[in-house]
PDB file of C-alpha atoms in Angstrom:
ATOM      1  CA  MET T   1      -0.163  -0.398   0.286  1.00  0.00           C
ATOM      2  CA  ARG T   2       2.650   2.502   0.692  1.00  0.00           C
ATOM      3  CA  ARG T   3       4.338   1.681  -2.517  1.00  0.00           C
ATOM      4  CA  ARG T   4       1.022   2.463  -5.017  1.00  0.00           C
ATOM      5  CA  ARG T   5       0.865   5.505  -3.016  1.00  0.00           C
ATOM      6  CA  ARG T   6       4.062   6.775  -3.072  1.00  0.00           C
ATOM      7  CA  ARG T   7       4.134   5.890  -7.017  1.00  0.00           C
ATOM      8  CA  GLY T   8       0.639   7.698  -7.291  1.00  0.00           C
ATOM      9  CA  LEU T   9       2.126  10.725  -5.489  1.00  0.00           C
ATOM     10  CA  PHE T  10       4.983  10.823  -7.696  1.00  0.00           C
ATOM     11  CA  ALA T  11       2.980  10.623 -11.022  1.00  0.00           C
ATOM     12  CA  LEU T  12       0.680  13.619  -9.039  1.00  0.00           C
ATOM     13  CA  ALA T  13       3.978  15.496  -9.133  1.00  0.00           C
ATOM     14  CA  LEU T  14       5.076  14.781 -12.271  1.00  0.00           C
ATOM     15  CA  ALA T  15       1.869  15.816 -13.943  1.00  0.00           C
ATOM     16  CA  ALA T  16       1.798  18.982 -11.830  1.00  0.00           C
ATOM     17  CA  LEU T  17       5.379  20.270 -13.024  1.00  0.00           C
ATOM     18  CA  LEU T  18       4.500  19.271 -16.505  1.00  0.00           C
ATOM     19  CA  LEU T  19       1.636  21.167 -17.022  1.00  0.00           C
ATOM     20  CA  ALA T  20       2.969  24.245 -14.894  1.00  0.00           C
ATOM     21  CA  GLY T  21       5.717  24.585 -17.394  1.00  0.00           C
ATOM     22  CA  SER T  22       3.467  23.916 -20.343  1.00  0.00           C
ATOM     23  CA  ASP T  23       2.461  27.480 -20.920  1.00  0.00           C
ATOM     24  CA  ASP T  24       3.845  30.543 -19.057  1.00  0.00           C
ATOM     25  CA  ARG T  25       1.404  32.994 -20.293  1.00  0.00           C
ATOM     26  CA  THR T  26      -1.748  30.984 -17.790  1.00  0.00           C
ATOM     27  CA  SER T  27      -0.583  31.799 -14.581  1.00  0.00           C
ATOM     28  CA  ALA T  28       1.691  34.734 -12.435  1.00  0.00           C
ATOM     29  CA  ASP T  29       2.985  31.408 -10.327  1.00  0.00           C
ATOM     30  CA  THR T  30       4.771  30.020 -13.405  1.00  0.00           C
ATOM     31  CA  ALA T  31       7.438  33.529 -13.206  1.00  0.00           C
ATOM     32  CA  ASP T  32       9.943  30.700 -11.431  1.00  0.00           C
ATOM     33  CA  VAL T  33       9.600  27.969 -14.601  1.00  0.00           C
ATOM     34  CA  LEU T  34      13.661  28.527 -16.031  1.00  0.00           C
ATOM     35  CA  ASP T  35      13.132  26.568 -18.179  1.00  0.00           C
ATOM     36  CA  ASN T  36      10.121  23.677 -20.672  1.00  0.00           C
ATOM     37  CA  GLY T  37      10.102  22.740 -24.154  1.00  0.00           C
ATOM     38  CA  ASN T  38      10.952  19.284 -26.156  1.00  0.00           C
ATOM     39  CA  PHE T  39      13.922  17.360 -27.445  1.00  0.00           C
ATOM     40  CA  THR T  40      13.327  15.221 -30.439  1.00  0.00           C
ATOM     41  CA  ILE T  41      16.068  11.888 -30.021  1.00  0.00           C
ATOM     42  CA  TYR T  42      18.355  10.580 -32.103  1.00  0.00           C
ATOM     43  CA  VAL T  43      19.980   7.342 -32.008  1.00  0.00           C
ATOM     44  CA  ASN T  44      22.676   6.757 -35.043  1.00  0.00           C
ATOM     45  CA  ASP T  45      20.088   8.965 -37.328  1.00  0.00           C
ATOM     46  CA  ALA T  46      17.473   7.060 -36.615  1.00  0.00           C
ATOM     47  CA  ARG T  47      14.326   9.209 -35.028  1.00  0.00           C
ATOM     48  CA  ILE T  48      13.364   7.245 -32.361  1.00  0.00           C
ATOM     49  CA  GLY T  49      10.843   9.874 -30.038  1.00  0.00           C
ATOM     50  CA  GLU T  50      10.594  12.822 -27.898  1.00  0.00           C
ATOM     51  CA  GLU T  51      11.387  14.446 -23.991  1.00  0.00           C
ATOM     52  CA  ARG T  52       9.031  16.975 -22.890  1.00  0.00           C
ATOM     53  CA  PHE T  53      10.126  18.457 -19.889  1.00  0.00           C
ATOM     54  CA  VAL T  54      10.104  21.405 -17.588  1.00  0.00           C
ATOM     55  CA  ILE T  55      12.626  22.663 -15.155  1.00  0.00           C
ATOM     56  CA  ARG T  56      11.238  24.970 -12.320  1.00  0.00           C
ATOM     57  CA  GLN T  57      13.337  27.485  -9.822  1.00  0.00           C
ATOM     58  CA  GLU T  58      11.805  27.880  -5.944  1.00  0.00           C
ATOM     59  CA  ARG T  59      12.552  29.782  -3.182  1.00  0.00           C
ATOM     60  CA  GLY T  60      14.610  27.339  -0.272  1.00  0.00           C
ATOM     61  CA  GLY T  61      16.305  27.422   2.370  1.00  0.00           C
ATOM     62  CA  ASP T  62      19.501  28.374   3.788  1.00  0.00           C
ATOM     63  CA  ALA T  63      20.885  26.065   1.815  1.00  0.00           C
ATOM     64  CA  GLY T  64      19.385  28.428  -1.431  1.00  0.00           C
ATOM     65  CA  PRO T  65      16.906  27.839  -4.219  1.00  0.00           C
ATOM     66  CA  LEU T  66      15.795  24.477  -4.714  1.00  0.00           C
ATOM     67  CA  PHE T  67      14.988  23.427  -8.302  1.00  0.00           C
ATOM     68  CA  ARG T  68      12.667  20.421  -9.160  1.00  0.00           C
ATOM     69  CA  ALA T  69      12.675  18.812 -13.090  1.00  0.00           C
ATOM     70  CA  GLY T  70      10.566  16.472 -14.715  1.00  0.00           C
ATOM     71  CA  ALA T  71      10.122  14.669 -17.986  1.00  0.00           C
ATOM     72  CA  VAL T  72       8.238  12.620 -19.879  1.00  0.00           C
ATOM     73  CA  GLN T  73       9.596  10.471 -22.669  1.00  0.00           C
ATOM     74  CA  ARG T  74       7.672   8.386 -25.608  1.00  0.00           C
ATOM     75  CA  LEU T  75      10.386   6.047 -27.209  1.00  0.00           C
ATOM     76  CA  LYS T  76      10.493   3.813 -29.811  1.00  0.00           C
ATOM     77  CA  LEU T  77      13.869   1.883 -28.973  1.00  0.00           C
ATOM     78  CA  ASP T  78      14.891  -1.912 -30.112  1.00  0.00           C
ATOM     79  CA  GLY T  79      11.452  -2.666 -31.404  1.00  0.00           C
ATOM     80  CA  GLN T  80      10.053  -2.244 -28.100  1.00  0.00           C
ATOM     81  CA  THR T  81       7.608   1.162 -27.084  1.00  0.00           C
ATOM     82  CA  MET T  82       8.639   2.605 -23.641  1.00  0.00           C
ATOM     83  CA  ARG T  83       7.164   5.549 -21.744  1.00  0.00           C
ATOM     84  CA  ILE T  84       9.548   6.856 -19.070  1.00  0.00           C
ATOM     85  CA  SER T  85       8.804   9.467 -16.717  1.00  0.00           C
ATOM     86  CA  VAL T  86      11.577  11.193 -14.454  1.00  0.00           C
ATOM     87  CA  ALA T  87      11.898  13.540 -11.827  1.00  0.00           C
ATOM     88  CA  LEU T  88      14.207  15.116 -10.049  1.00  0.00           C
ATOM     89  CA  GLU T  89      15.162  17.769  -6.951  1.00  0.00           C
ATOM     90  CA  ALA T  90      18.335  19.587  -6.397  1.00  0.00           C
ATOM     91  CA  THR T  91      19.305  22.391  -4.139  1.00  0.00           C
ATOM     92  CA  GLY T  92      21.655  25.054  -3.794  1.00  0.00           C
ATOM     93  CA  PRO T  93      23.394  27.265  -6.376  1.00  0.00           C
ATOM     94  CA  ARG T  94      25.179  24.328  -8.100  1.00  0.00           C
ATOM     95  CA  ALA T  95      21.956  22.801  -8.163  1.00  0.00           C
ATOM     96  CA  HIS T  96      23.388  19.556  -5.541  1.00  0.00           C
ATOM     97  CA  PRO T  97      20.310  16.328  -6.248  1.00  0.00           C
ATOM     98  CA  ARG T  98      18.714  15.474  -3.688  1.00  0.00           C
ATOM     99  CA  ARG T  99      15.858  13.099  -4.776  1.00  0.00           C
ATOM    100  CA  TYR T 100      15.447  10.978  -8.403  1.00  0.00           C
ATOM    101  CA  GLU T 101      12.521   8.881  -9.306  1.00  0.00           C
ATOM    102  CA  ALA T 102      11.650   7.486 -12.332  1.00  0.00           C
ATOM    103  CA  GLU T 103       8.991   5.006 -13.923  1.00  0.00           C
ATOM    104  CA  LEU T 104       9.877   3.056 -16.706  1.00  0.00           C
ATOM    105  CA  ASN T 105       7.422   1.338 -18.846  1.00  0.00           C
ATOM    106  CA  GLY T 106       7.885  -0.558 -21.268  1.00  0.00           C
ATOM    107  CA  GLY T 107       8.837  -4.434 -22.063  1.00  0.00           C
ATOM    108  CA  ALA T 108       8.556  -4.682 -18.154  1.00  0.00           C
ATOM    109  CA  ALA T 109       7.657  -1.732 -15.532  1.00  0.00           C
ATOM    110  CA  THR T 110      10.071  -0.091 -13.281  1.00  0.00           C
ATOM    111  CA  THR T 111      10.147   2.166 -10.532  1.00  0.00           C
ATOM    112  CA  ILE T 112      13.352   3.774  -9.207  1.00  0.00           C
ATOM    113  CA  VAL T 113      13.608   5.990  -5.952  1.00  0.00           C
ATOM    114  CA  GLY T 114      16.760   7.092  -5.171  1.00  0.00           C
ATOM    115  CA  THR T 115      18.092   9.620  -2.292  1.00  0.00           C
ATOM    116  CA  ILE T 116      20.910  11.172  -1.463  1.00  0.00           C
ATOM    117  CA  VAL T 117      22.591  12.116   2.096  1.00  0.00           C
ATOM    118  CA  SER T 118      25.761  13.229   3.000  1.00  0.00           C
ATOM    119  CA  ASN T 119      27.726  11.330   0.568  1.00  0.00           C
ATOM    120  CA  ARG T 120      26.099   8.415  -0.554  1.00  0.00           C
ATOM    121  CA  LEU T 121      23.182   7.587  -2.715  1.00  0.00           C
ATOM    122  CA  ARG T 122      20.329   5.249  -1.870  1.00  0.00           C
ATOM    123  CA  LEU T 123      18.822   3.337  -6.002  1.00  0.00           C
ATOM    124  CA  ASP T 124      15.611   1.354  -4.436  1.00  0.00           C
ATOM    125  CA  VAL T 125      14.050  -0.377  -7.810  1.00  0.00           C
ATOM    126  CA  ARG T 126      11.691  -2.162  -8.008  1.00  0.00           C
ATOM    127  CA  SER T 127      10.658  -4.093 -11.329  1.00  0.00           C
ATOM    128  CA  PRO T 128       9.389  -8.046 -12.645  1.00  0.00           C
ATOM    129  CA  ALA T 129      12.617  -9.300 -11.318  1.00  0.00           C
ATOM    130  CA  GLY T 130      11.568  -8.486  -7.847  1.00  0.00           C
ATOM    131  CA  GLU T 131      13.159  -5.543  -5.389  1.00  0.00           C
ATOM    132  CA  GLU T 132      17.037  -4.279  -5.117  1.00  0.00           C
ATOM    133  CA  MET T 133      18.720  -2.012  -3.158  1.00  0.00           C
ATOM    134  CA  ARG T 134      21.671   0.026  -4.439  1.00  0.00           C
ATOM    135  CA  GLU T 135      24.562   2.095  -2.284  1.00  0.00           C
ATOM    136  CA  PHE T 136      26.777   4.228  -3.653  1.00  0.00           C
ATOM    137  CA  LEU T 137      29.454   5.867  -1.889  1.00  0.00           C
ATOM    138  CA  ILE T 138      30.236  10.090  -3.647  1.00  0.00           C
ATOM    139  CA  ARG T 139      33.103  11.510  -2.833  1.00  0.00           C
ATOM    140  CA  GLY T 140      32.700  15.530  -4.144  1.00  0.00           C
ATOM    141  CA  ARG T 141      30.339  16.489  -6.691  1.00  0.00           C
ATOM    142  CA  ALA T 142      27.491  14.157  -7.642  1.00  0.00           C
ATOM    143  CA  ALA T 143      25.014  14.655 -11.095  1.00  0.00           C
ATOM    144  CA  ILE T 144      22.109  11.927 -12.123  1.00  0.00           C
ATOM    145  CA  LEU T 145      22.603  11.171 -15.696  1.00  0.00           C
ATOM    146  CA  ASP T 146      19.772   8.934 -17.003  1.00  0.00           C
ATOM    147  CA  ARG T 147      20.488   6.935 -20.210  1.00  0.00           C
ATOM    148  CA  LEU T 148      19.019   8.793 -23.540  1.00  0.00           C
ATOM    149  CA  ILE T 149      17.761  11.591 -21.225  1.00  0.00           C
ATOM    150  CA  ALA T 150      18.796  15.157 -22.083  1.00  0.00           C
ATOM    151  CA  HIS T 151      17.066  17.744 -19.939  1.00  0.00           C
ATOM    152  CA  GLN T 152      19.234  16.691 -16.816  1.00  0.00           C
ATOM    153  CA  TYR T 153      22.331  18.198 -18.621  1.00  0.00           C
ATOM    154  CA  PHE T 154      21.009  21.092 -17.595  1.00  0.00           C
ATOM    155  CA  PHE T 155      22.230  20.468 -13.802  1.00  0.00           C
ATOM    156  CA  ILE T 156      25.500  19.767 -15.566  1.00  0.00           C
ATOM    157  CA  TRP T 157      25.660  23.748 -16.173  1.00  0.00           C
ATOM    158  CA  LYS T 158      24.777  24.663 -12.896  1.00  0.00           C
ATOM    159  CA  MET T 159      27.228  22.259 -11.368  1.00  0.00           C
ATOM    160  CA  LEU T 160      30.006  23.946 -13.610  1.00  0.00           C
ATOM    161  CA  GLY T 161      28.848  27.860 -13.083  1.00  0.00           C
ATOM    162  CA  ASP T 162      31.860  30.381 -13.181  1.00  0.00           C
ATOM    163  CA  GLU T 163      33.856  27.734 -12.808  1.00  0.00           C
ATOM    164  CA  ARG T 164      36.246  26.773 -16.689  1.00  0.00           C
ATOM    165  CA  SER T 165      36.430  22.543 -15.006  1.00  0.00           C
ATOM    166  CA  ILE T 166      35.157  20.567 -12.765  1.00  0.00           C
ATOM    167  CA  GLU T 167      34.977  16.535 -11.367  1.00  0.00           C
ATOM    168  CA  ILE T 168      32.947  14.857 -10.858  1.00  0.00           C
ATOM    169  CA  ASN T 169      31.179  11.314  -9.907  1.00  0.00           C
ATOM    170  CA  VAL T 170      28.240  10.727 -12.734  1.00  0.00           C
ATOM    171  CA  ILE T 171      25.160   8.030 -11.529  1.00  0.00           C
ATOM    172  CA  THR T 172      23.450   6.763 -14.273  1.00  0.00           C
ATOM    173  CA  PRO T 173      20.358   5.055 -11.843  1.00  0.00           C
ATOM    174  CA  GLN T 174      18.666   2.966 -15.231  1.00  0.00           C
ATOM    175  CA  THR T 175      22.193   1.173 -15.372  1.00  0.00           C
ATOM    176  CA  ARG T 176      23.188   1.425 -11.491  1.00  0.00           C
ATOM    177  CA  SER T 177      26.464   2.531 -12.522  1.00  0.00           C
ATOM    178  CA  HIS T 178      28.239   5.025 -11.388  1.00  0.00           C
ATOM    179  CA  ASP T 179      31.751   7.040 -13.300  1.00  0.00           C
ATOM    180  CA  VAL T 180      33.832   9.534 -12.548  1.00  0.00           C
ATOM    181  CA  HIS T 181      34.024  12.800 -15.232  1.00  0.00           C
ATOM    182  CA  VAL T 182      35.568  15.678 -16.278  1.00  0.00           C
ATOM    183  CA  VAL T 183      33.186  18.479 -17.346  1.00  0.00           C
ATOM    184  CA  GLU T 184      35.149  21.528 -19.099  1.00  0.00           C
ATOM    185  CA  ASN T 185      33.583  24.384 -20.479  1.00  0.00           C
ATOM    186  CA  THR T 186      35.312  25.036 -23.996  1.00  0.00           C
ATOM    187  CA  GLY T 187      33.753  27.986 -24.934  1.00  0.00           C
ATOM    188  CA  ARG T 188      31.364  29.780 -27.638  1.00  0.00           C
ATOM    189  CA  GLU T 189      30.771  28.521 -30.727  1.00  0.00           C
ATOM    190  CA  THR T 190      28.611  29.517 -33.949  1.00  0.00           C
ATOM    191  CA  ILE T 191      25.937  26.368 -34.238  1.00  0.00           C
ATOM    192  CA  LEU T 192      22.725  26.717 -36.214  1.00  0.00           C
ATOM    193  CA  HIS T 193      19.375  26.441 -34.442  1.00  0.00           C
ATOM    194  CA  ASP T 194      15.737  26.961 -35.749  1.00  0.00           C
ATOM    195  CA  GLU T 195      17.128  28.566 -38.938  1.00  0.00           C
ATOM    196  CA  ARG T 196      19.896  30.805 -37.220  1.00  0.00           C
ATOM    197  CA  GLU T 197      22.913  30.939 -36.178  1.00  0.00           C
ATOM    198  CA  VAL T 198      23.665  31.025 -32.501  1.00  0.00           C
ATOM    199  CA  LEU T 199      26.204  31.424 -30.188  1.00  0.00           C
ATOM    200  CA  ALA T 200      26.010  29.037 -28.066  1.00  0.00           C
ATOM    201  CA  THR T 201      28.137  28.012 -25.190  1.00  0.00           C
ATOM    202  CA  HIS T 202      30.017  24.179 -25.606  1.00  0.00           C
ATOM    203  CA  ILE T 203      30.457  21.750 -22.966  1.00  0.00           C
ATOM    204  CA  VAL T 204      31.770  19.157 -22.964  1.00  0.00           C
ATOM    205  CA  LEU T 205      32.076  16.200 -20.347  1.00  0.00           C
ATOM    206  CA  THR T 206      34.654  13.529 -20.635  1.00  0.00           C
ATOM    207  CA  SER T 207      34.665   9.888 -18.514  1.00  0.00           C
ATOM    208  CA  GLU T 208      37.968   7.918 -17.541  1.00  0.00           C
ATOM    209  CA  THR T 209      37.965   5.947 -20.740  1.00  0.00           C
ATOM    210  CA  GLY T 210      37.994   9.131 -22.633  1.00  0.00           C
ATOM    211  CA  ALA T 211      33.811   8.806 -23.940  1.00  0.00           C
ATOM    212  CA  THR T 212      32.924  11.691 -24.484  1.00  0.00           C
ATOM    213  CA  ARG T 213      29.868  14.108 -24.010  1.00  0.00           C
ATOM    214  CA  HIS T 214      28.658  17.483 -25.515  1.00  0.00           C
ATOM    215  CA  VAL T 215      26.713  19.840 -24.546  1.00  0.00           C
ATOM    216  CA  TRP T 216      25.248  23.395 -26.516  1.00  0.00           C
ATOM    217  CA  LEU T 217      23.582  25.905 -24.242  1.00  0.00           C
ATOM    218  CA  GLU T 218      22.242  29.092 -25.082  1.00  0.00           C
ATOM    219  CA  GLY T 219      22.193  31.304 -22.610  1.00  0.00           C
ATOM    220  CA  ASP T 220      20.700  28.249 -19.348  1.00  0.00           C
ATOM    221  CA  ARG T 221      18.483  27.612 -22.378  1.00  0.00           C
ATOM    222  CA  LEU T 222      19.355  24.236 -23.740  1.00  0.00           C
ATOM    223  CA  LEU T 223      19.525  23.319 -27.298  1.00  0.00           C
ATOM    224  CA  ARG T 224      21.601  20.391 -28.089  1.00  0.00           C
ATOM    225  CA  VAL T 225      22.945  16.567 -26.737  1.00  0.00           C
ATOM    226  CA  GLU T 226      25.628  14.609 -27.780  1.00  0.00           C
ATOM    227  CA  ILE T 227      26.907  11.221 -26.866  1.00  0.00           C
ATOM    228  CA  PRO T 228      29.508   9.923 -29.559  1.00  0.00           C
ATOM    229  CA  ASP T 229      29.779   7.160 -28.774  1.00  0.00           C
ATOM    230  CA  GLU T 230      26.131   5.659 -28.025  1.00  0.00           C
ATOM    231  CA  GLY T 231      25.364   7.591 -31.456  1.00  0.00           C
ATOM    232  CA  TYR T 232      22.984   9.803 -29.627  1.00  0.00           C
ATOM    233  CA  ARG T 233      21.737  13.154 -30.272  1.00  0.00           C
ATOM    234  CA  ALA T 234      18.787  15.628 -28.683  1.00  0.00           C
ATOM    235  CA  VAL T 235      17.785  17.977 -30.222  1.00  0.00           C
ATOM    236  CA  ARG T 236      15.342  20.882 -28.986  1.00  0.00           C
ATOM    237  CA  SER T 237      12.357  20.686 -31.539  1.00  0.00           C
ATOM    238  CA  ASP T 238      12.695  23.568 -32.763  1.00  0.00           C
ATOM    239  CA  ALA T 239      16.086  23.329 -34.231  1.00  0.00           C
ATOM    240  CA  VAL T 240      16.394  22.171 -37.948  1.00  0.00           C
ATOM    241  CA  ASP T 241      19.037  19.572 -38.536  1.00  0.00           C
ATOM    242  CA  GLN T 242      19.743  18.587 -41.451  1.00  0.00           C
ATOM    243  CA  THR T 243      21.459  16.113 -41.335  1.00  0.00           C
ATOM    244  CA  THR T 244      18.662  12.934 -40.537  1.00  0.00           C
ATOM    245  CA  ASN T 245      16.058  11.951 -43.036  1.00  0.00           C
ATOM    246  CA  ASP T 246      12.653  11.260 -40.485  1.00  0.00           C
TER     247      ASP T 246
END
């Protein structure tokens, strides 16, 4: 009964996030919406689905602002249709993650709940295979980056702040993996977005194995995420893509 109630509250909270961010003209209360929109997701140049997201900032306590982000993805991957819902809370100017929840519905329904206390991240996973608990010891800064999810890279930008380079622990809840990455602001470069040239900030994440992830932003607004080794590309839906035939 407790698990059902928790999942119901998660679904309601995520729906509220998305509805509140869907049209910032409907209420004065949406002034704290930092970003909302859609990404088109590609793997190996094939369009596999879309991601609808919203990121909000609320007043926090002494620790600084409270960030809440949510997204719903609908994907066709490996012959399966999947619906993925994720929500994340982070606190402070550098947006340190505090709580995470996800529901994955495809071939098998899975629920993941993550909590960070001090220097430990606990993941509680419920799937048709049963229940699983994983705990990670984190030294230094931590970030949650799900596989195929684009909007979460906003928090990498916040963690970097005005520093040129930082080291972070990247947790991927869906695969229960933990890797150390170096995040570097490589400066600004011109990219094509929505049939116009945009001077965007380019951020590169490099893992211990040398694999890279690339993020482009216009101010705080995410435009594109690419992971070359996985053939992954997320493009903000108002961007014109001249390289892919859908």
